[in-house]
GROMACS .gro file of N, CA, C and O in nm:
model
  324
    1MET      N    1   0.080  -0.117   0.000
    1MET     CA    2   0.000   0.000   0.000
    1MET      C    3   0.085   0.125   0.000
    1MET      O    4   0.050   0.220   0.049
    2GLY      N    5   0.191   0.142  -0.040
    2GLY     CA    6   0.266   0.266  -0.033
    2GLY      C    7   0.383   0.252   0.062
    2GLY      O    8   0.394   0.157   0.138
    3GLY      N    9   0.467   0.349   0.056
    3GLY     CA   10   0.588   0.346   0.136
    3GLY      C   11   0.562   0.380   0.281
    3GLY      O   12   0.460   0.437   0.319
    4GLY      N   13   0.657   0.343   0.361
    4GLY     CA   14   0.648   0.375   0.503
    4GLY      C   15   0.720   0.505   0.532
    4GLY      O   16   0.739   0.591   0.446
    5ASN      N   17   0.761   0.516   0.655
    5ASN     CA   18   0.830   0.638   0.696
    5ASN      C   19   0.965   0.653   0.628
    5ASN      O   20   1.012   0.764   0.609
    6GLY      N   21   1.026   0.541   0.592
    6GLY     CA   22   1.155   0.546   0.524
    6GLY      C   23   1.144   0.618   0.390
    6GLY      O   24   1.232   0.696   0.353
    7GLU      N   25   1.038   0.592   0.317
    7GLU     CA   26   1.017   0.659   0.188
    7GLU      C   27   0.994   0.809   0.206
    7GLU      O   28   1.043   0.890   0.127
    8LYS      N   29   0.919   0.843   0.309
    8LYS     CA   30   0.893   0.985   0.335
    8LYS      C   31   1.022   1.058   0.371
    8LYS      O   32   1.046   1.170   0.324
    9SER      N   33   1.104   0.994   0.451
    9SER     CA   34   1.231   1.056   0.491
    9SER      C   35   1.323   1.071   0.371
    9SER      O   36   1.391   1.174   0.356
   10LYS      N   37   1.326   0.969   0.286
   10LYS     CA   38   1.410   0.975   0.167
   10LYS      C   39   1.365   1.088   0.077
   10LYS      O   40   1.447   1.165   0.025
   11ARG      N   41   1.237   1.100   0.058
   11ARG     CA   42   1.182   1.206  -0.026
   11ARG      C   43   1.213   1.344   0.032
   11ARG      O   44   1.249   1.437  -0.041
   12ALA      N   45   1.201   1.357   0.163
   12ALA     CA   46   1.230   1.484   0.228
   12ALA      C   47   1.377   1.521   0.212
   12ALA      O   48   1.411   1.638   0.186
   13ARG      N   49   1.468   1.423   0.224
   13ARG     CA   50   1.610   1.448   0.205
   13ARG      C   51   1.639   1.491   0.062
   13ARG      O   52   1.715   1.585   0.037
   14GLU      N   53   1.578   1.424  -0.034
   14GLU     CA   54   1.598   1.459  -0.175
   14GLU      C   55   1.547   1.600  -0.204
   14GLU      O   56   1.614   1.678  -0.274
   15ASP      N   57   1.432   1.634  -0.151
   15ASP     CA   58   1.377   1.768  -0.172
   15ASP      C   59   1.467   1.875  -0.110
   15ASP      O   60   1.489   1.981  -0.169
   16ALA      N   61   1.519   1.845   0.010
   16ALA     CA   62   1.607   1.941   0.076
   16ALA      C   63   1.735   1.959  -0.003
   16ALA      O   64   1.787   2.071  -0.015
   17MET      N   65   1.789   1.852  -0.059
   17MET     CA   66   1.911   1.862  -0.139
   17MET      C   67   1.886   1.942  -0.266
   17MET      O   68   1.969   2.024  -0.306
   18LYS      N   69   1.771   1.920  -0.330
   18LYS     CA   70   1.738   1.997  -0.451
   18LYS      C   71   1.724   2.146  -0.419
   18LYS      O   72   1.770   2.231  -0.493
   19LYS      N   73   1.660   2.175  -0.307
   19LYS     CA   74   1.641   2.314  -0.267
   19LYS      C   75   1.775   2.382  -0.237
   19LYS      O   76   1.800   2.495  -0.278
   20ALA      N   77   1.863   2.311  -0.168
   20ALA     CA   78   1.995   2.366  -0.135
   20ALA      C   79   2.077   2.387  -0.262
   20ALA      O   80   2.149   2.486  -0.275
   21ALA      N   81   2.068   2.296  -0.357
   21ALA     CA   82   2.143   2.309  -0.481
   21ALA      C   83   2.089   2.425  -0.566
   21ALA      O   84   2.165   2.494  -0.633
   22ALA      N   85   1.959   2.447  -0.560
   22ALA     CA   86   1.899   2.555  -0.639
   22ALA      C   87   1.940   2.692  -0.585
   22ALA      O   88   1.957   2.786  -0.661
   23GLN      N   89   1.956   2.701  -0.454
   23GLN     CA   90   1.995   2.829  -0.395
   23GLN      C   91   2.141   2.861  -0.427
   23GLN      O   92   2.177   2.977  -0.438
   24GLY      N   93   2.221   2.759  -0.441
   24GLY     CA   94   2.361   2.780  -0.477
   24GLY      C   95   2.436   2.857  -0.371
   24GLY      O   96   2.408   2.846  -0.253
   25VAL      N   97   2.531   2.935  -0.416
   25VAL     CA   98   2.612   3.013  -0.323
   25VAL      C   99   2.549   3.149  -0.304
   25VAL      O  100   2.477   3.199  -0.388
   26GLY      N  101   2.578   3.210  -0.192
   26GLY     CA  102   2.527   3.344  -0.166
   26GLY      C  103   2.464   3.351  -0.029
   26GLY      O  104   2.450   3.253   0.041
   27GLY      N  105   2.431   3.469   0.007
   27GLY     CA  106   2.365   3.488   0.134
   27GLY      C  107   2.463   3.504   0.248
   27GLY      O  108   2.533   3.603   0.256
   28GLY      N  109   2.468   3.407   0.334
   28GLY     CA  110   2.541   3.419   0.458
   28GLY      C  111   2.690   3.392   0.446
   28GLY      O  112   2.745   3.373   0.339
   29GLY      N  113   2.753   3.394   0.561
   29GLY     CA  114   2.895   3.367   0.567
   29GLY      C  115   2.979   3.490   0.538
   29GLY      O  116   2.930   3.599   0.509
   30SER      N  117   3.109   3.471   0.548
   30SER     CA  118   3.200   3.583   0.529
   30SER      C  119   3.216   3.620   0.382
   30SER      O  120   3.261   3.729   0.350
   31SER      N  121   3.177   3.530   0.292
   31SER     CA  122   3.194   3.560   0.149
   31SER      C  123   3.103   3.673   0.104
   31SER      O  124   3.140   3.751   0.016
   32GLY      N  125   2.985   3.688   0.161
   32GLY     CA  126   2.892   3.792   0.120
   32GLY      C  127   2.888   3.910   0.215
   32GLY      O  128   2.802   3.997   0.202
   33LYS      N  129   2.981   3.915   0.310
   33LYS     CA  130   2.977   4.022   0.410
   33LYS      C  131   2.993   4.160   0.348
   33LYS      O  132   2.922   4.254   0.384
   34ASP      N  133   3.088   4.174   0.256
   34ASP     CA  134   3.110   4.305   0.194
   34ASP      C  135   2.987   4.353   0.120
   34ASP      O  136   2.952   4.471   0.125
   35LYS      N  137   2.921   4.263   0.052
   35LYS     CA  138   2.802   4.301  -0.024
   35LYS      C  139   2.689   4.345   0.069
   35LYS      O  140   2.614   4.437   0.037
   36ARG      N  141   2.680   4.281   0.185
   36ARG     CA  142   2.573   4.315   0.278
   36ARG      C  143   2.600   4.443   0.355
   36ARG      O  144   2.507   4.515   0.391
   37THR      N  145   2.726   4.471   0.384
   37THR     CA  146   2.755   4.584   0.472
   37THR      C  147   2.797   4.711   0.399
   37THR      O  148   2.786   4.819   0.455
   38VAL      N  149   2.846   4.700   0.278
   38VAL     CA  150   2.893   4.818   0.206
   38VAL      C  151   2.790   4.859   0.102
   38VAL      O  152   2.808   4.845  -0.016
   39ILE      N  153   2.679   4.911   0.152
   39ILE     CA  154   2.573   4.960   0.063
   39ILE      C  155   2.580   5.112   0.065
   39ILE      O  156   2.570   5.172   0.172
   40PRO      N  157   2.603   5.174  -0.049
   40PRO     CA  158   2.612   5.320  -0.048
   40PRO      C  159   2.481   5.382   0.000
   40PRO      O  160   2.373   5.342  -0.043
   41SER      N  161   2.492   5.476   0.090
   41SER     CA  162   2.372   5.541   0.141
   41SER      C  163   2.397   5.691   0.153
   41SER      O  164   2.511   5.737   0.155
   42HIS      N  165   2.288   5.764   0.162
   42HIS     CA  166   2.294   5.908   0.175
   42HIS      C  167   2.213   5.948   0.298
   42HIS      O  168   2.107   5.892   0.323
   43ALA      N  169   2.263   6.044   0.373
   43ALA     CA  170   2.195   6.089   0.493
   43ALA      C  171   2.136   6.228   0.470
   43ALA      O  172   2.195   6.313   0.403
   44CYS      N  173   2.020   6.248   0.527
   44CYS     CA  174   1.955   6.379   0.521
   44CYS      C  175   2.040   6.477   0.601
   44CYS      O  176   2.080   6.449   0.714
   45THR      N  177   2.070   6.591   0.542
   45THR     CA  178   2.157   6.687   0.609
   45THR      C  179   2.087   6.757   0.725
   45THR      O  180   2.153   6.813   0.812
   46ILE      N  181   1.955   6.749   0.730
   46ILE     CA  182   1.881   6.816   0.837
   46ILE      C  183   1.866   6.726   0.959
   46ILE      O  184   1.901   6.762   1.070
   47CYS      N  185   1.817   6.602   0.937
   47CYS     CA  186   1.790   6.514   1.052
   47CYS      C  187   1.880   6.392   1.057
   47CYS      O  188   1.869   6.312   1.149
   48LYS      N  189   1.967   6.375   0.959
   48LYS     CA  190   2.067   6.267   0.954
   48LYS      C  191   2.007   6.127   0.936
   48LYS      O  192   2.074   6.029   0.960
   49GLN      N  193   1.883   6.117   0.891
   49GLN     CA  194   1.826   5.987   0.859
   49GLN      C  195   1.887   5.941   0.727
   49GLN      O  196   1.894   6.017   0.631
   50SER      N  197   1.930   5.813   0.723
   50SER     CA  198   1.999   5.766   0.603
   50SER      C  199   1.906   5.682   0.515
   50SER      O  200   1.815   5.616   0.565
   51PHE      N  201   1.933   5.688   0.386
   51PHE     CA  202   1.859   5.613   0.287
   51PHE      C  203   1.957   5.545   0.193
   51PHE      O  204   2.056   5.607   0.153
   52PRO      N  205   1.933   5.419   0.155
   52PRO     CA  206   2.022   5.354   0.059
   52PRO      C  207   2.017   5.423  -0.077
   52PRO      O  208   1.921   5.493  -0.109
   53GLN      N  209   2.119   5.402  -0.155
   53GLN     CA  210   2.130   5.464  -0.288
   53GLN      C  211   2.010   5.429  -0.376
   53GLN      O  212   1.969   5.508  -0.459
   54THR      N  213   1.953   5.311  -0.355
   54THR     CA  214   1.843   5.264  -0.440
   54THR      C  215   1.707   5.319  -0.399
   54THR      O  216   1.609   5.299  -0.470
   55GLN      N  217   1.697   5.389  -0.286
   55GLN     CA  218   1.568   5.433  -0.235
   55GLN      C  219   1.545   5.583  -0.254
   55GLN      O  220   1.515   5.656  -0.160
   56ILE      N  221   1.557   5.629  -0.376
   56ILE     CA  222   1.540   5.772  -0.402
   56ILE      C  223   1.395   5.815  -0.380
   56ILE      O  224   1.368   5.925  -0.332
   57LYS      N  225   1.301   5.727  -0.410
   57LYS     CA  226   1.160   5.762  -0.389
   57LYS      C  227   1.130   5.777  -0.240
   57LYS      O  228   1.055   5.866  -0.199
   58GLY      N  229   1.188   5.691  -0.160
   58GLY     CA  230   1.171   5.702  -0.015
   58GLY      C  231   1.231   5.831   0.039
   58GLY      O  232   1.175   5.895   0.128
   59ALA      N  233   1.345   5.870  -0.017
   59ALA     CA  234   1.407   5.995   0.024
   59ALA      C  235   1.322   6.115  -0.017
   59ALA      O  236   1.308   6.212   0.058
   60GLN      N  237   1.262   6.107  -0.135
   60GLN     CA  238   1.175   6.215  -0.180
   60GLN      C  239   1.053   6.228  -0.090
   60GLN      O  240   1.011   6.338  -0.054
   61GLN      N  241   0.994   6.115  -0.052
   61GLN     CA  242   0.879   6.117   0.039
   61GLN      C  243   0.920   6.172   0.176
   61GLN      O  244   0.844   6.243   0.240
   62HIS      N  245   1.041   6.138   0.218
   62HIS     CA  246   1.092   6.188   0.345
   62HIS      C  247   1.099   6.340   0.343
   62HIS      O  248   1.055   6.406   0.438
   63VAL      N  249   1.150   6.396   0.235
   63VAL     CA  250   1.162   6.542   0.225
   63VAL      C  251   1.023   6.606   0.225
   63VAL      O  252   1.000   6.706   0.293
   64GLU      N  253   0.929   6.547   0.151
   64GLU     CA  254   0.795   6.603   0.143
   64GLU      C  255   0.722   6.599   0.278
   64GLU      O  256   0.653   6.694   0.314
   65SER      N  257   0.740   6.491   0.352
   65SER     CA  258   0.663   6.477   0.476
   65SER      C  259   0.734   6.538   0.598
   65SER      O  260   0.668   6.594   0.685
   66LYS      N  261   0.865   6.529   0.605
   66LYS     CA  262   0.936   6.574   0.724
   66LYS      C  263   0.992   6.716   0.712
   66LYS      O  264   1.004   6.786   0.810
   67HIS      N  265   1.032   6.754   0.592
   67HIS     CA  266   1.096   6.884   0.573
   67HIS      C  267   1.028   6.959   0.458
   67HIS      O  268   1.087   6.985   0.355
   68ALA      N  269   0.904   6.993   0.478
   68ALA     CA  270   0.824   7.056   0.373
   68ALA      C  271   0.880   7.193   0.332
   68ALA      O  272   0.862   7.235   0.217
   69LYS      N  273   0.950   7.260   0.421
   69LYS     CA  274   1.003   7.392   0.388
   69LYS      C  275   1.134   7.384   0.310
   69LYS      O  276   1.178   7.482   0.253
   70SER      N  277   1.196   7.267   0.305
   70SER     CA  278   1.321   7.249   0.233
   70SER      C  279   1.295   7.175   0.103
   70SER      O  280   1.190   7.113   0.085
   71ASP      N  281   1.391   7.179   0.013
   71ASP     CA  282   1.379   7.104  -0.111
   71ASP      C  283   1.471   6.982  -0.106
   71ASP      O  284   1.552   6.966  -0.014
   72PHE      N  285   1.457   6.897  -0.207
   72PHE     CA  286   1.531   6.770  -0.210
   72PHE      C  287   1.682   6.793  -0.217
   72PHE      O  288   1.759   6.724  -0.151
   73ALA      N  289   1.724   6.890  -0.294
   73ALA     CA  290   1.868   6.916  -0.309
   73ALA      C  291   1.931   6.965  -0.179
   73ALA      O  292   2.048   6.940  -0.154
   74THR      N  293   1.854   7.032  -0.096
   74THR     CA  294   1.906   7.079   0.032
   74THR      C  295   1.924   6.961   0.129
   74THR      O  296   2.024   6.953   0.198
   75CYS      N  297   1.826   6.872   0.131
   75CYS     CA  298   1.833   6.758   0.223
   75CYS      C  299   1.934   6.653   0.177
   75CYS      O  300   2.003   6.594   0.259
   76PHE      N  301   1.937   6.625   0.049
   76PHE     CA  302   2.025   6.520  -0.005
   76PHE      C  303   2.108   6.576  -0.120
   76PHE      O  304   2.081   6.547  -0.236
   77PRO      N  305   2.211   6.653  -0.091
   77PRO     CA  306   2.289   6.713  -0.200
   77PRO      C  307   2.370   6.610  -0.280
   77PRO      O  308   2.401   6.633  -0.396
   78ALA      N  309   2.403   6.497  -0.221
   78ALA     CA  310   2.487   6.398  -0.290
   78ALA      C  311   2.407   6.297  -0.371
   78ALA      O  312   2.465   6.217  -0.444
   79PHE      N  313   2.274   6.298  -0.357
   79PHE     CA  314   2.192   6.203  -0.432
   79PHE      C  315   2.196   6.236  -0.580
   79PHE      O  316   2.171   6.348  -0.620
   80THR      N  317   2.225   6.136  -0.662
   80THR     CA  318   2.224   6.155  -0.807
   80THR      C  319   2.091   6.108  -0.861
   80THR      O  320   2.057   5.991  -0.849
   81ALA      N  321   2.015   6.195  -0.918
   81ALA     CA  322   1.882   6.160  -0.968
   81ALA      C  323   1.885   6.119  -1.112
   81ALA      O  324   1.974   6.139  -1.185
   0.00000   0.00000   0.00000
């Protein structure tokens, strides 16, 4: 009538191995540390809140909501648009 627990365990091991092989290298460990920690960011010159280089829309919303009297260039002079 079907396999027992041994078959289920074997299948689970095979699935886990396939999943691990599909993920390949990356993520944790010391090999990816530089990529995780050295993300260029820009800080608001008024309140010093930082935003990653990729989050220009978030920085624009920050200026509109927190510093309505200032413009984007004043808050983030180093941001390249």
